[in-house]
CSV table of N, CA and C in Angstrom, one decimal:
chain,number,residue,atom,x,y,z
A,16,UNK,N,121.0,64.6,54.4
A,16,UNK,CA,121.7,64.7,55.7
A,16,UNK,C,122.1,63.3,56.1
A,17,UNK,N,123.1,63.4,56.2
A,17,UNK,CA,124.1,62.4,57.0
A,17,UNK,C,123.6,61.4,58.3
A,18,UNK,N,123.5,60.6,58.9
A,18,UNK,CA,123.5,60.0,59.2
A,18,UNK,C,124.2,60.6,60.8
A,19,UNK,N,125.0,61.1,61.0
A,19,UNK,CA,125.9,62.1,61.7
A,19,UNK,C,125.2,63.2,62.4
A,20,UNK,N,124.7,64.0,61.3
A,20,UNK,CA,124.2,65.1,61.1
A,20,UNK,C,122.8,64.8,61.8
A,21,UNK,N,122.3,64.0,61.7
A,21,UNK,CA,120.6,63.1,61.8
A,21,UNK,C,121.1,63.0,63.6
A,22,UNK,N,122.4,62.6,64.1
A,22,UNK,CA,122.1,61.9,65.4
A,22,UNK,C,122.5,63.3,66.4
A,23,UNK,N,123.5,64.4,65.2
A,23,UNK,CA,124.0,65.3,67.0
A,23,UNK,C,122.7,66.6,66.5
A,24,UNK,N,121.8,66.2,65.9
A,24,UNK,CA,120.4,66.9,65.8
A,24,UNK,C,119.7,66.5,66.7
A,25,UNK,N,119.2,64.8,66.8
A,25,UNK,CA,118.7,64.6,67.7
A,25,UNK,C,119.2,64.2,69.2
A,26,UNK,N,120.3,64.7,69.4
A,26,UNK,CA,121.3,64.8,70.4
A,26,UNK,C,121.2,66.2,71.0
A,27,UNK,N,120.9,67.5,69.9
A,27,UNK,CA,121.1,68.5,70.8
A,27,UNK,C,119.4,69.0,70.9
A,28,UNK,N,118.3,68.3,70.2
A,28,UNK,CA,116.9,68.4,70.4
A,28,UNK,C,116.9,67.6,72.0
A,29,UNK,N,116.7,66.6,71.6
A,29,UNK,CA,117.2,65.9,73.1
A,29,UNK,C,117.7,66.6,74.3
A,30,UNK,N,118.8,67.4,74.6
A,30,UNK,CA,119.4,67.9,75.2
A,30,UNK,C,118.1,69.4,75.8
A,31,UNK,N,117.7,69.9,74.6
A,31,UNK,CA,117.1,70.9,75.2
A,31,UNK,C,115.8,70.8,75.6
A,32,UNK,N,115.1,69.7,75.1
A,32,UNK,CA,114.2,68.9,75.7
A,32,UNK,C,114.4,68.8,77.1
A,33,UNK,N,115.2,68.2,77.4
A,33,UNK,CA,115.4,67.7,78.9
A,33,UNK,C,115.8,68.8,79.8
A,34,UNK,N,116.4,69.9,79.0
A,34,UNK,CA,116.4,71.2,79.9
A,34,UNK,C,115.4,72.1,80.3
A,35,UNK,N,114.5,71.9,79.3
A,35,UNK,CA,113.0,72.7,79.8
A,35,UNK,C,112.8,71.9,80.4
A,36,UNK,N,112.2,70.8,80.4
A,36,UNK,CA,111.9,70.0,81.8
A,36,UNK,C,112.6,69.9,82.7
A,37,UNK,N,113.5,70.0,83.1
A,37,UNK,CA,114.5,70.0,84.1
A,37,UNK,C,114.3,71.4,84.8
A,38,UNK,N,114.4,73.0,83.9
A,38,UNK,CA,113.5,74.2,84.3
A,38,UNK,C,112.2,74.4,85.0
A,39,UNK,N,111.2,73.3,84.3
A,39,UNK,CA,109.7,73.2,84.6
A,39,UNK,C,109.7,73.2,86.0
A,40,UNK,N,110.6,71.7,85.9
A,40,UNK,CA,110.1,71.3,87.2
A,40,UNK,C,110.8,71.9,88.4
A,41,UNK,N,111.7,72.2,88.7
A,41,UNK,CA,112.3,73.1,89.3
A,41,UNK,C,111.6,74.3,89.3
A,42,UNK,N,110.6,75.1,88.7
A,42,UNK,CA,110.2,76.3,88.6
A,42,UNK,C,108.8,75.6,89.8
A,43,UNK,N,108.4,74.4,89.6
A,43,UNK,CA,106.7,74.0,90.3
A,43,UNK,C,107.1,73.4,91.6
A,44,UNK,N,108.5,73.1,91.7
A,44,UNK,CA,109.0,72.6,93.2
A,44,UNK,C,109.4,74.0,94.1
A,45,UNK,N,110.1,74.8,93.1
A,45,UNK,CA,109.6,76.1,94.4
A,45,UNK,C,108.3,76.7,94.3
A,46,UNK,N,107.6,76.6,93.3
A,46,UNK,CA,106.2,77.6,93.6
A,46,UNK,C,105.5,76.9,94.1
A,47,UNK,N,105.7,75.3,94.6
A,47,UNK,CA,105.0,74.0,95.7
A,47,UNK,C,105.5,74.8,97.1
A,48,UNK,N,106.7,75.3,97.6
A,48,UNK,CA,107.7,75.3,98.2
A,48,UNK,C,107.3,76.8,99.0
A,49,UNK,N,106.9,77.4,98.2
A,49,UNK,CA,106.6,79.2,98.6
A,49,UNK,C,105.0,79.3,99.0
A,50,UNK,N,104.3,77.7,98.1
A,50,UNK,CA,102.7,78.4,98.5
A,50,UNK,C,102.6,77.3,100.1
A,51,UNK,N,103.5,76.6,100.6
A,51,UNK,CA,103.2,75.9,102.0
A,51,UNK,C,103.8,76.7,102.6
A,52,UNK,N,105.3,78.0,102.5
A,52,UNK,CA,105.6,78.7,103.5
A,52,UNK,C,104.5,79.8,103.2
A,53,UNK,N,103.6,80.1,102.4
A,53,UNK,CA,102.0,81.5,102.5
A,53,UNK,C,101.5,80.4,103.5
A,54,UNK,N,100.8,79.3,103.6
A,54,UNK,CA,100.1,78.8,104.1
A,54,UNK,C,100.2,78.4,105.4
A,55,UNK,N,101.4,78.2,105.6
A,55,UNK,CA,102.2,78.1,107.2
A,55,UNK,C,102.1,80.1,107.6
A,56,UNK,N,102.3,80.5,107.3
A,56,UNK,CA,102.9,82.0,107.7
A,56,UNK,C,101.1,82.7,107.8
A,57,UNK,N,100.2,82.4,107.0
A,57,UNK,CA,99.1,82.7,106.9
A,57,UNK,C,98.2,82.2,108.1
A,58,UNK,N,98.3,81.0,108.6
A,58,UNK,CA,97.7,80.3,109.7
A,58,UNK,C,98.4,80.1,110.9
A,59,UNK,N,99.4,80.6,110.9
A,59,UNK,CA,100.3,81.7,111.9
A,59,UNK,C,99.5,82.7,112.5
A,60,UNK,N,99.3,83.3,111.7
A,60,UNK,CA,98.8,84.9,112.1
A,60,UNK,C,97.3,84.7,112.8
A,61,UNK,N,96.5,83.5,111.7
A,61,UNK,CA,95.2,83.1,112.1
A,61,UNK,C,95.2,82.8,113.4
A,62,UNK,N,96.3,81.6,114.0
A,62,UNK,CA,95.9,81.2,115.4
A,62,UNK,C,96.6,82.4,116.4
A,63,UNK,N,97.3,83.0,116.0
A,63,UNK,CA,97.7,84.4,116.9
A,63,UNK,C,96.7,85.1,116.9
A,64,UNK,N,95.8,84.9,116.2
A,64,UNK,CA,94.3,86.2,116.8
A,64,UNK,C,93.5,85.5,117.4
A,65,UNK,N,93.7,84.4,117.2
A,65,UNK,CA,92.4,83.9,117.8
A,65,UNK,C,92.5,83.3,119.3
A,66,UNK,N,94.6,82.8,119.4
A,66,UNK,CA,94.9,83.5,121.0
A,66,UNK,C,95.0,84.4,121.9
A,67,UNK,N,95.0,85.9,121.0
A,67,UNK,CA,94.8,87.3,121.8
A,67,UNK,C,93.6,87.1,122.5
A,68,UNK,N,94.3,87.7,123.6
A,68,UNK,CA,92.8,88.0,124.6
A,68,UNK,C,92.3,89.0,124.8
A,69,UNK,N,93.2,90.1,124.3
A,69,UNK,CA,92.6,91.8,124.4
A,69,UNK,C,91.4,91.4,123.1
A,70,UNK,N,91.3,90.6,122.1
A,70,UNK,CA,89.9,90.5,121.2
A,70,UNK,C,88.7,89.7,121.1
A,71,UNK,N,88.7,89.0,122.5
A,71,UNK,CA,88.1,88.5,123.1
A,71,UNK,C,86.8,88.9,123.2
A,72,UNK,N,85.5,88.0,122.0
A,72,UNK,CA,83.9,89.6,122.1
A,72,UNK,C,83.4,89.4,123.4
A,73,UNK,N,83.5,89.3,124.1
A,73,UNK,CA,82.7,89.3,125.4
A,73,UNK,C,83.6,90.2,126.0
A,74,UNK,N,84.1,91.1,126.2
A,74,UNK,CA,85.0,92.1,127.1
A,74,UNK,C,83.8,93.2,127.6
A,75,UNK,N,83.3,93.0,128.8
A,75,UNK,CA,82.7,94.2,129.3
A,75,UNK,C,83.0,95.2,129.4
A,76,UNK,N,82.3,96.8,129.0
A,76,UNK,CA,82.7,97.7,129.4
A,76,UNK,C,83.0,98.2,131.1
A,77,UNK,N,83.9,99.0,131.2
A,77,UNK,CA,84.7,99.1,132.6
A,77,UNK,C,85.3,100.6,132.8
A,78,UNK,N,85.1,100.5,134.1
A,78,UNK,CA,85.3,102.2,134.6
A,78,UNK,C,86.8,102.1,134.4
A,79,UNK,N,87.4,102.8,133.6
A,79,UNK,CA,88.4,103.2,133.4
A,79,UNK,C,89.6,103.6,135.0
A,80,UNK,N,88.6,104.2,135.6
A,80,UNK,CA,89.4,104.9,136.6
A,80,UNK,C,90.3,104.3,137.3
A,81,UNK,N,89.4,102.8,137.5
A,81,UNK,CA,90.9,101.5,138.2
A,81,UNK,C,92.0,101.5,137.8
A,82,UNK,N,93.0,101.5,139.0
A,82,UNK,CA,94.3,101.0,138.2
A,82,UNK,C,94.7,99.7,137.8
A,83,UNK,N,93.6,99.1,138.0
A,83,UNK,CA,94.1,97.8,137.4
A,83,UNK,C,93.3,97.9,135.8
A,84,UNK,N,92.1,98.5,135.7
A,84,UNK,CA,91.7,98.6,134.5
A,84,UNK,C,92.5,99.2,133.4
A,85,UNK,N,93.4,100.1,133.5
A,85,UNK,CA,94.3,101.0,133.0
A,85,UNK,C,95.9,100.1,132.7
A,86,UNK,N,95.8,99.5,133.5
A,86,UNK,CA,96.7,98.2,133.3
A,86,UNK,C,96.3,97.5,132.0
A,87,UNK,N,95.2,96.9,132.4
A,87,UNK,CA,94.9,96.0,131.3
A,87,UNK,C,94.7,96.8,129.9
A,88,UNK,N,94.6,98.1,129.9
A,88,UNK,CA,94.5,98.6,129.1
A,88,UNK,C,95.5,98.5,128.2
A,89,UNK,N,96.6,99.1,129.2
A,89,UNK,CA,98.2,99.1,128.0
A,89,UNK,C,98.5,97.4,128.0
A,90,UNK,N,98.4,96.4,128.6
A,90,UNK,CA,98.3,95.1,128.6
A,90,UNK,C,97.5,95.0,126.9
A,91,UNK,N,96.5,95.1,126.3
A,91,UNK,CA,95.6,95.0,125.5
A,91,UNK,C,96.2,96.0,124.4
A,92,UNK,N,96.7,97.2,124.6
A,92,UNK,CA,97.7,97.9,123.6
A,92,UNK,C,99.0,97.1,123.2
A,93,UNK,N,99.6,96.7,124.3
A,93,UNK,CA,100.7,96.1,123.2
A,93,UNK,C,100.6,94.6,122.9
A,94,UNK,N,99.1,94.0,123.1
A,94,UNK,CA,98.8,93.0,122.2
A,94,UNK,C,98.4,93.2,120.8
A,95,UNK,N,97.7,94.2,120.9
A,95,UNK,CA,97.4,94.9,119.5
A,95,UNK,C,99.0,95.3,118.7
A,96,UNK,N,99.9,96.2,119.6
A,96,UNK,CA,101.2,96.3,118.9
A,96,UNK,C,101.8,95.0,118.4
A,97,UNK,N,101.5,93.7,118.4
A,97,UNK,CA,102.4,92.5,118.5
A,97,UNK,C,101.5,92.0,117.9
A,98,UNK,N,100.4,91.8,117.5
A,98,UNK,CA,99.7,91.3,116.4
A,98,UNK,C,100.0,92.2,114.8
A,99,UNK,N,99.8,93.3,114.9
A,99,UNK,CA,100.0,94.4,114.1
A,99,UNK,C,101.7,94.2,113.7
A,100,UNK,N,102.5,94.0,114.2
A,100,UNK,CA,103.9,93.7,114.1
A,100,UNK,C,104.0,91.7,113.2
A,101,UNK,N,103.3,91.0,114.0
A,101,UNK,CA,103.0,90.1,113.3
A,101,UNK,C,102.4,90.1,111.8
A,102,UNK,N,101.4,90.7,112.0
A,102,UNK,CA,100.5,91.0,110.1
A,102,UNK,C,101.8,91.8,109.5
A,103,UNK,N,102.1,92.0,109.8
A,103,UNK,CA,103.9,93.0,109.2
A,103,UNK,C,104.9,92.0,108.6
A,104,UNK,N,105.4,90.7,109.5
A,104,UNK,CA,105.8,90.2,109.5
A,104,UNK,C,105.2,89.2,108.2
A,105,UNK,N,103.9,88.7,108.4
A,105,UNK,CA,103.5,87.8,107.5
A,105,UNK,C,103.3,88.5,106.3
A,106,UNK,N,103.3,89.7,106.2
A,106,UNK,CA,103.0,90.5,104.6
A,106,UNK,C,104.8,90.2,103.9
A,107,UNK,N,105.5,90.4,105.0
A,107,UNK,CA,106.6,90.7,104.3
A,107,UNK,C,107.5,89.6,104.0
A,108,UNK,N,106.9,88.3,104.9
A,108,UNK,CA,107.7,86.8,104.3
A,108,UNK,C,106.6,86.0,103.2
A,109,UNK,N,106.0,86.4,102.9
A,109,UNK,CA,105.4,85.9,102.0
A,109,UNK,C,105.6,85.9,100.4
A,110,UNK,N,105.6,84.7,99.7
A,110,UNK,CA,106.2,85.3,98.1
A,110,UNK,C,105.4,85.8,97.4
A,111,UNK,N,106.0,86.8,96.4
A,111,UNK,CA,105.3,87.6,95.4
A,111,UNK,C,104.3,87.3,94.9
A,112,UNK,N,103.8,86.3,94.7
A,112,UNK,CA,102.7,85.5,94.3
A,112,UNK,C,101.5,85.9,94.6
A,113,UNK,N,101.7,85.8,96.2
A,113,UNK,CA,100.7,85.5,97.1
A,113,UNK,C,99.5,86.5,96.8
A,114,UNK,N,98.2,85.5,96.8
A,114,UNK,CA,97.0,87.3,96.7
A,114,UNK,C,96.3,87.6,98.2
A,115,UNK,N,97.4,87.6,99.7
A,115,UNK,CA,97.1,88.1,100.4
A,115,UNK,C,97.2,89.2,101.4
A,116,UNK,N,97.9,89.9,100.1
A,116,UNK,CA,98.6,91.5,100.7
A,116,UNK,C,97.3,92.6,100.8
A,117,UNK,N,96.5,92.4,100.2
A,117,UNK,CA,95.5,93.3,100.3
A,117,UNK,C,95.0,93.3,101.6
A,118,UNK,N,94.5,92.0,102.0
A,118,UNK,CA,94.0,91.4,103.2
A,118,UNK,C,95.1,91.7,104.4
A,119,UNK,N,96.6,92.1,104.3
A,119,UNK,CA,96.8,92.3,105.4
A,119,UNK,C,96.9,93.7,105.5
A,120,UNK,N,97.1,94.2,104.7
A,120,UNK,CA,97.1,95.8,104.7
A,120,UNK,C,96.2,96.5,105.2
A,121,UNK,N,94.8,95.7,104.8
A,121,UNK,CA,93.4,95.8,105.5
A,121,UNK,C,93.8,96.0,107.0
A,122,UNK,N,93.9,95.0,107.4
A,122,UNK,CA,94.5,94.2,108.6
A,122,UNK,C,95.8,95.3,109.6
A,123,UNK,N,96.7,95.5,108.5
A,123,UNK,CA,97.4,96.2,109.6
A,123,UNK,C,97.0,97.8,109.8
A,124,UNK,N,95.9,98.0,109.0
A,124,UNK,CA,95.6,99.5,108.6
A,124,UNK,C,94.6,99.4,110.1
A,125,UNK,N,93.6,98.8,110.3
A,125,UNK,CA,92.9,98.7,111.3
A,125,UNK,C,93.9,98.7,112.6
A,126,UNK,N,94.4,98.3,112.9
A,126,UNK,CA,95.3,98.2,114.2
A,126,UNK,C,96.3,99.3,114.1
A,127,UNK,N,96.7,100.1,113.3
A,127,UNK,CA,96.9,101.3,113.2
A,127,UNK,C,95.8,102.4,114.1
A,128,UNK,N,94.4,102.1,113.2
A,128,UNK,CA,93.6,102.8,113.7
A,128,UNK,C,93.3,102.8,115.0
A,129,UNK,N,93.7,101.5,115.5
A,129,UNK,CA,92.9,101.6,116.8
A,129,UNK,C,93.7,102.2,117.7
A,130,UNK,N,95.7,102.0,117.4
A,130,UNK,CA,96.3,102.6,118.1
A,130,UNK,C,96.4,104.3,118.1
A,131,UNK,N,95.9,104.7,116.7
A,131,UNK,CA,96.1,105.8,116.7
A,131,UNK,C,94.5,106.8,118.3
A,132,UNK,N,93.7,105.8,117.5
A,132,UNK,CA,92.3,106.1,118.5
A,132,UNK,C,92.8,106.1,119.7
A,133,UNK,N,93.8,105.4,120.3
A,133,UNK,CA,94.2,104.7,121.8
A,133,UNK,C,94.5,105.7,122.3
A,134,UNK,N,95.3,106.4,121.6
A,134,UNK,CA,96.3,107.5,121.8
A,134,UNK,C,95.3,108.6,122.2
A,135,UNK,N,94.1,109.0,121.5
A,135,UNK,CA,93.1,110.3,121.7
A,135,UNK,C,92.2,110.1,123.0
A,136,UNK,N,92.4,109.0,123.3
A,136,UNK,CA,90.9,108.8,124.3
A,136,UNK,C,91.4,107.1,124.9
A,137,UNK,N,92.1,106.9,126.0
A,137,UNK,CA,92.3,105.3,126.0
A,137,UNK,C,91.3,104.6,127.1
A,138,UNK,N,90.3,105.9,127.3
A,138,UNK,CA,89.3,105.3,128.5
A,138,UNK,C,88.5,104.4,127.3
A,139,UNK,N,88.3,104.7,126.4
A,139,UNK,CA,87.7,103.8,125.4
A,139,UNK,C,87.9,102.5,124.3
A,140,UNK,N,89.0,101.9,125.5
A,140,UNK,CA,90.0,101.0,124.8
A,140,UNK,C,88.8,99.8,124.5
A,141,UNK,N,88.7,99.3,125.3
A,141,UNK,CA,87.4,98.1,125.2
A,141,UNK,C,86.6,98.3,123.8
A,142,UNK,N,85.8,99.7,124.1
A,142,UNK,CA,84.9,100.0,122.7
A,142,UNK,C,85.8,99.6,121.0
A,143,UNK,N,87.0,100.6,121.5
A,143,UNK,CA,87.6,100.5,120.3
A,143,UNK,C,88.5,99.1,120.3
A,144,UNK,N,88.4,98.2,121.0
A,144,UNK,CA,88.9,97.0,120.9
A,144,UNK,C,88.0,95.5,120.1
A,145,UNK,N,86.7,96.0,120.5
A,145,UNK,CA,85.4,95.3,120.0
A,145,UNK,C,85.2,95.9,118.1
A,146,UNK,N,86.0,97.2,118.1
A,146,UNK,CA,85.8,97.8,116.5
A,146,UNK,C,86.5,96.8,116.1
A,147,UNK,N,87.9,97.6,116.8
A,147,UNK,CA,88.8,96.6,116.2
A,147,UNK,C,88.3,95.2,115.4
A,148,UNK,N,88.3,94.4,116.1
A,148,UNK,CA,87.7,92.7,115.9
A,148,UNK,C,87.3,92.5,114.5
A,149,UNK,N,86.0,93.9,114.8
A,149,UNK,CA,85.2,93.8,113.9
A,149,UNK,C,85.6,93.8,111.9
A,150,UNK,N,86.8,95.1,112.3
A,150,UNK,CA,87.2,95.2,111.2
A,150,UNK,C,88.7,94.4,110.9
A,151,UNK,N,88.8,93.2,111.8
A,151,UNK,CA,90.4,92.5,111.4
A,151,UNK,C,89.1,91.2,110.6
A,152,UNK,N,88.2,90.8,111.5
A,152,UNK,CA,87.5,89.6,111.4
A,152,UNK,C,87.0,89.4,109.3
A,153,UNK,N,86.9,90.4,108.6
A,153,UNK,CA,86.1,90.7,107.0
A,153,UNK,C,87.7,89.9,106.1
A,154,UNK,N,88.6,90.8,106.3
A,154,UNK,CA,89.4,90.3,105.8
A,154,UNK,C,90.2,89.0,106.7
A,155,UNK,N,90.4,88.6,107.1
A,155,UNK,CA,90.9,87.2,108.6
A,155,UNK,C,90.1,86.4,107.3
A,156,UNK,N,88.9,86.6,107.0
A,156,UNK,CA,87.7,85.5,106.7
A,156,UNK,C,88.1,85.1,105.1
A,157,UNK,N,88.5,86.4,104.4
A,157,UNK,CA,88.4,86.4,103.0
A,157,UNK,C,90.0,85.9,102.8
A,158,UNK,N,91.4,85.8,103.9
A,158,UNK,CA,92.6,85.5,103.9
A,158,UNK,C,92.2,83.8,103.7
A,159,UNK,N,91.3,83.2,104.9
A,159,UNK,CA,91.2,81.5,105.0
A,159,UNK,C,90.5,81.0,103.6
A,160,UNK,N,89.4,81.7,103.5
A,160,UNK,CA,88.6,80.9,102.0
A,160,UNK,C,89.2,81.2,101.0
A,161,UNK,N,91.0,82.3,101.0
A,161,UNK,CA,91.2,82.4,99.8
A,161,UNK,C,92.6,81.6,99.7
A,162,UNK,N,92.9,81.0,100.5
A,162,UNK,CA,94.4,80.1,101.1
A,162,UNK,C,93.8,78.9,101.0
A,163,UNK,N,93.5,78.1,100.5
A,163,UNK,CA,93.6,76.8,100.6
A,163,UNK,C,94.7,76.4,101.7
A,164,UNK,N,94.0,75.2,102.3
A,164,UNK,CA,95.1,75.0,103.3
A,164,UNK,C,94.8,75.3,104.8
A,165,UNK,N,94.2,77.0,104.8
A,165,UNK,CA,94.3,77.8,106.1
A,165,UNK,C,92.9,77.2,106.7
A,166,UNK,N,93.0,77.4,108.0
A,166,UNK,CA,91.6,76.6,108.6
A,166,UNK,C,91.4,78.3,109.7
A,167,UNK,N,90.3,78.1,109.7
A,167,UNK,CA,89.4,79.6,110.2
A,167,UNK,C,89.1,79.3,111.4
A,168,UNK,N,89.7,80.3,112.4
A,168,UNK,CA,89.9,80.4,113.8
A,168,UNK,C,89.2,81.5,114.0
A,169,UNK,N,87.8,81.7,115.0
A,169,UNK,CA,87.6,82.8,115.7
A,169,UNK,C,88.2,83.4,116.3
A,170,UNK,N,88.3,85.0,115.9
A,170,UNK,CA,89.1,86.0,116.6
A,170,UNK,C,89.0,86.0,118.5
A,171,UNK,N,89.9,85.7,119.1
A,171,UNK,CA,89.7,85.7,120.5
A,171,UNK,C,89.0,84.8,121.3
A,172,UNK,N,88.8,83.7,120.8
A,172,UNK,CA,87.8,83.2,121.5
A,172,UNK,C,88.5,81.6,121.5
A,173,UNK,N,90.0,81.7,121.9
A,173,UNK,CA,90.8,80.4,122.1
A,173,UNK,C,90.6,80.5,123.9
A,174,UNK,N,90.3,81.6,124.5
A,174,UNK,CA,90.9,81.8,126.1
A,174,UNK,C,88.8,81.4,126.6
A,175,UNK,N,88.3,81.4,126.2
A,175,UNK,CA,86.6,81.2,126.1
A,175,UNK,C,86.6,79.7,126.3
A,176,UNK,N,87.0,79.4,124.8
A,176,UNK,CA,87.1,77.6,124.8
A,176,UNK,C,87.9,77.1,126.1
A,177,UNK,N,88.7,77.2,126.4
A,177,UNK,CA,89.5,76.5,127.5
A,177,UNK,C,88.7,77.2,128.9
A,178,UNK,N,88.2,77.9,129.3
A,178,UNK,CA,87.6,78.4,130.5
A,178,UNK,C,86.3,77.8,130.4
A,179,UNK,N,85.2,76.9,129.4
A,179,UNK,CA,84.3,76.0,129.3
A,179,UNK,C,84.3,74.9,129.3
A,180,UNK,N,85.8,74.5,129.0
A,180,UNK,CA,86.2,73.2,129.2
A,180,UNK,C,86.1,73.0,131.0
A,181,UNK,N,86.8,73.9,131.7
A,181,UNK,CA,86.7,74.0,132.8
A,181,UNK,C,86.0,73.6,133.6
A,182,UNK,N,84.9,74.3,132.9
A,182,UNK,CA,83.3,74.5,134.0
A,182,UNK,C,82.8,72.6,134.3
């Protein structure tokens, strides 16, 4: 082989050399790029529960009959609708990648239930608002230790901290 032959060989090895790496890296600047918007969109959601006040564990049980209690009731229903709309949101901006679809489905399946519960009986919104918690809180827990990045916020208990600050 030629001398010629020798250089547009190592001309077109060269060439495709630099185009896999040029692929590579472009392929790890967006999957850098997709795992900070999981991690932003994931700790999103985290500090939105942990500002609802309808999941607040200290919520006393309360005679339904007030009309101010029946207030707060549907007040506490469409916080639940808007967190539940939220976990919707974060399932569905998230990239394919991500392993935290299980964890929201968990997540929106419970606030389903509670609305569907709401609907049968809403004198027992409190009760079923403390379930609630209970069952967003397993998965919330196994979303942060599985996200690098996400930092773990108690459900409801942002409106607690600032009323202790207070005192």
């Amino acid at each position: 082989m030629g001398p010629f032959w020798e250089s547009v060989a190592s001309s077109i090895i060269g060439t495709f050399i630099g185009a896999g790496l040029a692929l590579l890296t472009s392929f790890l600047v967006v999957r850098h790029q997709e795992t900070k918007n999981d991690v932003r969109l994931i700790q999103s959601l985290v500090d939105r529960l942990y500002r609802t006040r309808a999941l607040r564990p200290d919520r006393p049980l309360v005679d339904y009959s007030l009309p101010e209690i029946q207030e707060d009731q549907k007040r506490c229903t469409k916080s639940v609708l808007t967190t539940r709309n939220r976990i919707a949101f974060v399932s569905d901006e998230l990239s394919t990648h991500s392993p935290a679809f299980d964890e929201l489905d968990a997540m929106h399946l419970a606030c389903l239930r509670y609305l569907n519960s709401i609907d049968e009986d809403p004198s027992r919104y409190v009760q079923l608002l403390t379930e609630l918690r209970a069952e967003l809180r397993p998965p919330l827990e196994r979303l942060c230790s599985e996200t690098p990045g996400v930092n773990w916020r108690e459900i409801g208990t942002a409106d607690l901290r600032s009323r202790a600050d207070r005192l």
